[in-house]
Amino acid sequence: MIHFIFLALSPTNPSERMNLVVWDKDHNIVAQVVQDGARYIWKIGFDARTQVVTFTGQSQRSISAPLNELIAPGQASEPTLLKDPTPSHDVTITTLNVDELLSLPEGWECFNLIDPNNLIPDSTHYPVLLVGPHTCTG
């Protein structure tokens, strides 16, 4: 079972920003963090040692954030999960067809790049980060 799904959404206008959105296991949005500096997600990276998530987009520009800062305490159904992810709460990077899974906040879209240097999207293989024991496959 998934505890949290992390995605980086692009604005519907061409600005250089991403909305780092977190959905819970019931597909409810539990947190959103808008950061400037990159757009159009290409890949997600996770450093298990530092617990930092990196969202890389067009032209390989990236935005990074500590995993525990992506959900404010008290907003998530299981906020202690992100304070200290353990092997019993897996952190996995995969791809999903998010158009079929999640409702998006207004003004944001799923626009991922197959290649960071070309504007060719593919929403059927959208990079996501999953936290928790999960059964979702990409």
PDB file of C-alpha atoms in Angstrom:
ATOM      1  CA  MET A   1       0.000   0.000   0.000  1.00  0.00           C
ATOM      2  CA  ILE A   2       1.300   3.459  -0.912  1.00  0.00           C
ATOM      3  CA  HIS A   3       1.546   5.989   1.902  1.00  0.00           C
ATOM      4  CA  PHE A   4       2.548   8.961  -0.277  1.00  0.00           C
ATOM      5  CA  ILE A   5       2.983   9.763  -3.983  1.00  0.00           C
ATOM      6  CA  PHE A   6       5.293  12.663  -4.892  1.00  0.00           C
ATOM      7  CA  LEU A   7       5.143  14.447  -8.276  1.00  0.00           C
ATOM      8  CA  ALA A   8       6.525  17.646  -9.722  1.00  0.00           C
ATOM      9  CA  LEU A   9       3.888  19.469 -11.765  1.00  0.00           C
ATOM     10  CA  SER A  10       4.454  22.253 -14.290  1.00  0.00           C
ATOM     11  CA  PRO A  11       2.375  25.417 -14.479  1.00  0.00           C
ATOM     12  CA  THR A  12      -0.017  25.772 -17.397  1.00  0.00           C
ATOM     13  CA  ASN A  13       1.856  29.005 -18.237  1.00  0.00           C
ATOM     14  CA  PRO A  14       5.534  28.827 -19.322  1.00  0.00           C
ATOM     15  CA  SER A  15       7.131  29.977 -16.043  1.00  0.00           C
ATOM     16  CA  GLU A  16      10.260  28.399 -14.516  1.00  0.00           C
ATOM     17  CA  ARG A  17       8.697  26.702 -11.499  1.00  0.00           C
ATOM     18  CA  MET A  18       7.428  23.376 -10.264  1.00  0.00           C
ATOM     19  CA  ASN A  19       4.725  22.472  -7.796  1.00  0.00           C
ATOM     20  CA  LEU A  20       6.005  19.584  -5.665  1.00  0.00           C
ATOM     21  CA  VAL A  21       2.728  17.855  -4.811  1.00  0.00           C
ATOM     22  CA  VAL A  22       2.176  15.029  -2.331  1.00  0.00           C
ATOM     23  CA  TRP A  23      -0.863  12.743  -2.439  1.00  0.00           C
ATOM     24  CA  ASP A  24      -1.773  10.316   0.345  1.00  0.00           C
ATOM     25  CA  LYS A  25      -2.751   6.670  -0.074  1.00  0.00           C
ATOM     26  CA  ASP A  26      -6.358   7.720  -0.813  1.00  0.00           C
ATOM     27  CA  HIS A  27      -5.182  10.120  -3.568  1.00  0.00           C
ATOM     28  CA  ASN A  28      -5.913  13.269  -1.555  1.00  0.00           C
ATOM     29  CA  ILE A  29      -3.453  16.161  -1.877  1.00  0.00           C
ATOM     30  CA  VAL A  30      -1.781  16.596   1.516  1.00  0.00           C
ATOM     31  CA  ALA A  31       0.958  19.093   0.622  1.00  0.00           C
ATOM     32  CA  GLN A  32       2.125  21.414  -2.158  1.00  0.00           C
ATOM     33  CA  VAL A  33       5.435  23.267  -2.309  1.00  0.00           C
ATOM     34  CA  VAL A  34       5.997  25.634  -5.234  1.00  0.00           C
ATOM     35  CA  GLN A  35       9.648  26.292  -6.060  1.00  0.00           C
ATOM     36  CA  ASP A  36      11.223  28.417  -8.775  1.00  0.00           C
ATOM     37  CA  GLY A  37      14.165  27.365 -10.918  1.00  0.00           C
ATOM     38  CA  ALA A  38      13.035  24.466 -13.112  1.00  0.00           C
ATOM     39  CA  ARG A  39      10.095  23.252 -15.170  1.00  0.00           C
ATOM     40  CA  TYR A  40       8.901  20.200 -17.097  1.00  0.00           C
ATOM     41  CA  ILE A  41      10.040  17.224 -15.007  1.00  0.00           C
ATOM     42  CA  TRP A  42      12.482  14.791 -16.600  1.00  0.00           C
ATOM     43  CA  LYS A  43      13.508  12.624 -13.643  1.00  0.00           C
ATOM     44  CA  ILE A  44      13.432  12.325  -9.866  1.00  0.00           C
ATOM     45  CA  GLY A  45      16.410  11.423  -7.717  1.00  0.00           C
ATOM     46  CA  PHE A  46      16.584  10.490  -4.046  1.00  0.00           C
ATOM     47  CA  ASP A  47      19.655  10.449  -1.809  1.00  0.00           C
ATOM     48  CA  ALA A  48      18.907   7.935   0.949  1.00  0.00           C
ATOM     49  CA  ARG A  49      21.786   9.182   3.105  1.00  0.00           C
ATOM     50  CA  THR A  50      20.710  12.844   3.152  1.00  0.00           C
ATOM     51  CA  GLN A  51      16.968  12.167   2.570  1.00  0.00           C
ATOM     52  CA  VAL A  52      16.923  14.813  -0.200  1.00  0.00           C
ATOM     53  CA  VAL A  53      14.657  14.528  -3.247  1.00  0.00           C
ATOM     54  CA  THR A  54      15.844  16.156  -6.496  1.00  0.00           C
ATOM     55  CA  PHE A  55      13.416  16.971  -9.296  1.00  0.00           C
ATOM     56  CA  THR A  56      15.284  17.550 -12.588  1.00  0.00           C
ATOM     57  CA  GLY A  57      13.590  19.171 -15.558  1.00  0.00           C
ATOM     58  CA  GLN A  58      14.181  20.912 -18.859  1.00  0.00           C
ATOM     59  CA  SER A  59      17.855  21.656 -19.650  1.00  0.00           C
ATOM     60  CA  GLN A  60      18.745  19.560 -16.574  1.00  0.00           C
ATOM     61  CA  ARG A  61      17.828  22.394 -14.183  1.00  0.00           C
ATOM     62  CA  SER A  62      16.786  20.999 -10.816  1.00  0.00           C
ATOM     63  CA  ILE A  63      14.993  21.703  -7.563  1.00  0.00           C
ATOM     64  CA  SER A  64      15.875  19.844  -4.352  1.00  0.00           C
ATOM     65  CA  ALA A  65      14.103  19.516  -1.025  1.00  0.00           C
ATOM     66  CA  PRO A  66      14.509  17.369   2.088  1.00  0.00           C
ATOM     67  CA  LEU A  67      11.862  14.646   2.123  1.00  0.00           C
ATOM     68  CA  ASN A  68      10.596  15.672   5.574  1.00  0.00           C
ATOM     69  CA  GLU A  69       9.986  19.270   4.415  1.00  0.00           C
ATOM     70  CA  LEU A  70       7.660  18.222   1.610  1.00  0.00           C
ATOM     71  CA  ILE A  71       4.895  17.438   4.092  1.00  0.00           C
ATOM     72  CA  ALA A  72       4.222  19.880   6.900  1.00  0.00           C
ATOM     73  CA  PRO A  73       3.666  18.234  10.302  1.00  0.00           C
ATOM     74  CA  GLY A  74       0.010  17.625  11.002  1.00  0.00           C
ATOM     75  CA  GLN A  75      -1.073  17.639   7.348  1.00  0.00           C
ATOM     76  CA  ALA A  76      -0.358  14.007   6.559  1.00  0.00           C
ATOM     77  CA  SER A  77      -2.294  11.081   7.940  1.00  0.00           C
ATOM     78  CA  GLU A  78       1.022   9.567   9.044  1.00  0.00           C
ATOM     79  CA  PRO A  79       3.390  12.553   9.484  1.00  0.00           C
ATOM     80  CA  THR A  80       5.985  10.595  11.453  1.00  0.00           C
ATOM     81  CA  LEU A  81       6.614   8.454   8.371  1.00  0.00           C
ATOM     82  CA  LEU A  82       8.627  11.222   6.733  1.00  0.00           C
ATOM     83  CA  LYS A  83      10.607  12.226   9.817  1.00  0.00           C
ATOM     84  CA  ASP A  84      12.662   9.043   9.586  1.00  0.00           C
ATOM     85  CA  PRO A  85      11.879   6.736   6.644  1.00  0.00           C
ATOM     86  CA  THR A  86      13.080   3.247   7.472  1.00  0.00           C
ATOM     87  CA  PRO A  87      13.423   0.033   5.453  1.00  0.00           C
ATOM     88  CA  SER A  88       9.841  -0.805   6.461  1.00  0.00           C
ATOM     89  CA  HIS A  89       8.771   2.378   4.641  1.00  0.00           C
ATOM     90  CA  ASP A  90      10.349   2.045   1.217  1.00  0.00           C
ATOM     91  CA  VAL A  91      11.278   5.037  -0.913  1.00  0.00           C
ATOM     92  CA  THR A  92      10.989   4.064  -4.577  1.00  0.00           C
ATOM     93  CA  ILE A  93      11.283   6.010  -7.823  1.00  0.00           C
ATOM     94  CA  THR A  94       9.192   4.690 -10.687  1.00  0.00           C
ATOM     95  CA  THR A  95       6.925   5.897 -13.484  1.00  0.00           C
ATOM     96  CA  LEU A  96       3.130   5.872 -13.620  1.00  0.00           C
ATOM     97  CA  ASN A  97       0.379   6.974 -15.951  1.00  0.00           C
ATOM     98  CA  VAL A  98      -0.729   9.767 -13.630  1.00  0.00           C
ATOM     99  CA  ASP A  99      -3.515  10.954 -15.952  1.00  0.00           C
ATOM    100  CA  GLU A 100      -5.454   7.887 -14.818  1.00  0.00           C
ATOM    101  CA  LEU A 101      -4.521   8.034 -11.137  1.00  0.00           C
ATOM    102  CA  LEU A 102      -4.664  11.531  -9.712  1.00  0.00           C
ATOM    103  CA  SER A 103      -6.652  14.742  -9.926  1.00  0.00           C
ATOM    104  CA  LEU A 104      -4.404  17.774 -10.392  1.00  0.00           C
ATOM    105  CA  PRO A 105      -4.560  21.157  -8.675  1.00  0.00           C
ATOM    106  CA  GLU A 106      -5.935  23.948 -10.877  1.00  0.00           C
ATOM    107  CA  GLY A 107      -3.312  25.753 -12.951  1.00  0.00           C
ATOM    108  CA  TRP A 108      -0.866  22.821 -12.982  1.00  0.00           C
ATOM    109  CA  GLU A 109      -0.288  19.987 -15.422  1.00  0.00           C
ATOM    110  CA  CYS A 110       1.673  16.788 -15.849  1.00  0.00           C
ATOM    111  CA  PHE A 111       4.320  17.587 -18.425  1.00  0.00           C
ATOM    112  CA  ASN A 112       7.323  15.346 -18.308  1.00  0.00           C
ATOM    113  CA  LEU A 113      10.136  15.141 -20.806  1.00  0.00           C
ATOM    114  CA  ILE A 114      11.490  12.033 -22.458  1.00  0.00           C
ATOM    115  CA  ASP A 115      14.759  13.963 -22.912  1.00  0.00           C
ATOM    116  CA  PRO A 116      15.707  17.106 -20.917  1.00  0.00           C
ATOM    117  CA  ASN A 117      16.802  18.883 -24.129  1.00  0.00           C
ATOM    118  CA  ASN A 118      13.623  18.296 -26.168  1.00  0.00           C
ATOM    119  CA  LEU A 119      10.039  19.303 -25.434  1.00  0.00           C
ATOM    120  CA  ILE A 120       8.574  15.863 -26.134  1.00  0.00           C
ATOM    121  CA  PRO A 121       6.124  14.882 -23.337  1.00  0.00           C
ATOM    122  CA  ASP A 122       4.968  11.424 -22.222  1.00  0.00           C
ATOM    123  CA  SER A 123       2.377  11.434 -19.430  1.00  0.00           C
ATOM    124  CA  THR A 124       2.113   7.632 -19.514  1.00  0.00           C
ATOM    125  CA  HIS A 125       5.600   7.307 -17.963  1.00  0.00           C
ATOM    126  CA  TYR A 126       5.538  10.163 -15.470  1.00  0.00           C
ATOM    127  CA  PRO A 127       8.345  10.057 -12.872  1.00  0.00           C
ATOM    128  CA  VAL A 128       7.019   9.643  -9.326  1.00  0.00           C
ATOM    129  CA  LEU A 129       8.484   8.966  -5.920  1.00  0.00           C
ATOM    130  CA  LEU A 130       6.553   6.517  -3.726  1.00  0.00           C
ATOM    131  CA  VAL A 131       6.974   6.382   0.042  1.00  0.00           C
ATOM    132  CA  GLY A 132       5.695   3.463   2.076  1.00  0.00           C
ATOM    133  CA  PRO A 133       4.992  -0.174   1.531  1.00  0.00           C
ATOM    134  CA  HIS A 134       3.389  -0.111  -1.898  1.00  0.00           C
ATOM    135  CA  THR A 135       1.841  -2.304  -4.544  1.00  0.00           C
ATOM    136  CA  CYS A 136       1.674   0.264  -7.367  1.00  0.00           C
ATOM    137  CA  THR A 137       3.708  -0.550 -10.480  1.00  0.00           C
ATOM    138  CA  GLY A 138       4.684   1.585 -13.429  1.00  0.00           C
TER     139      GLY A 138
END
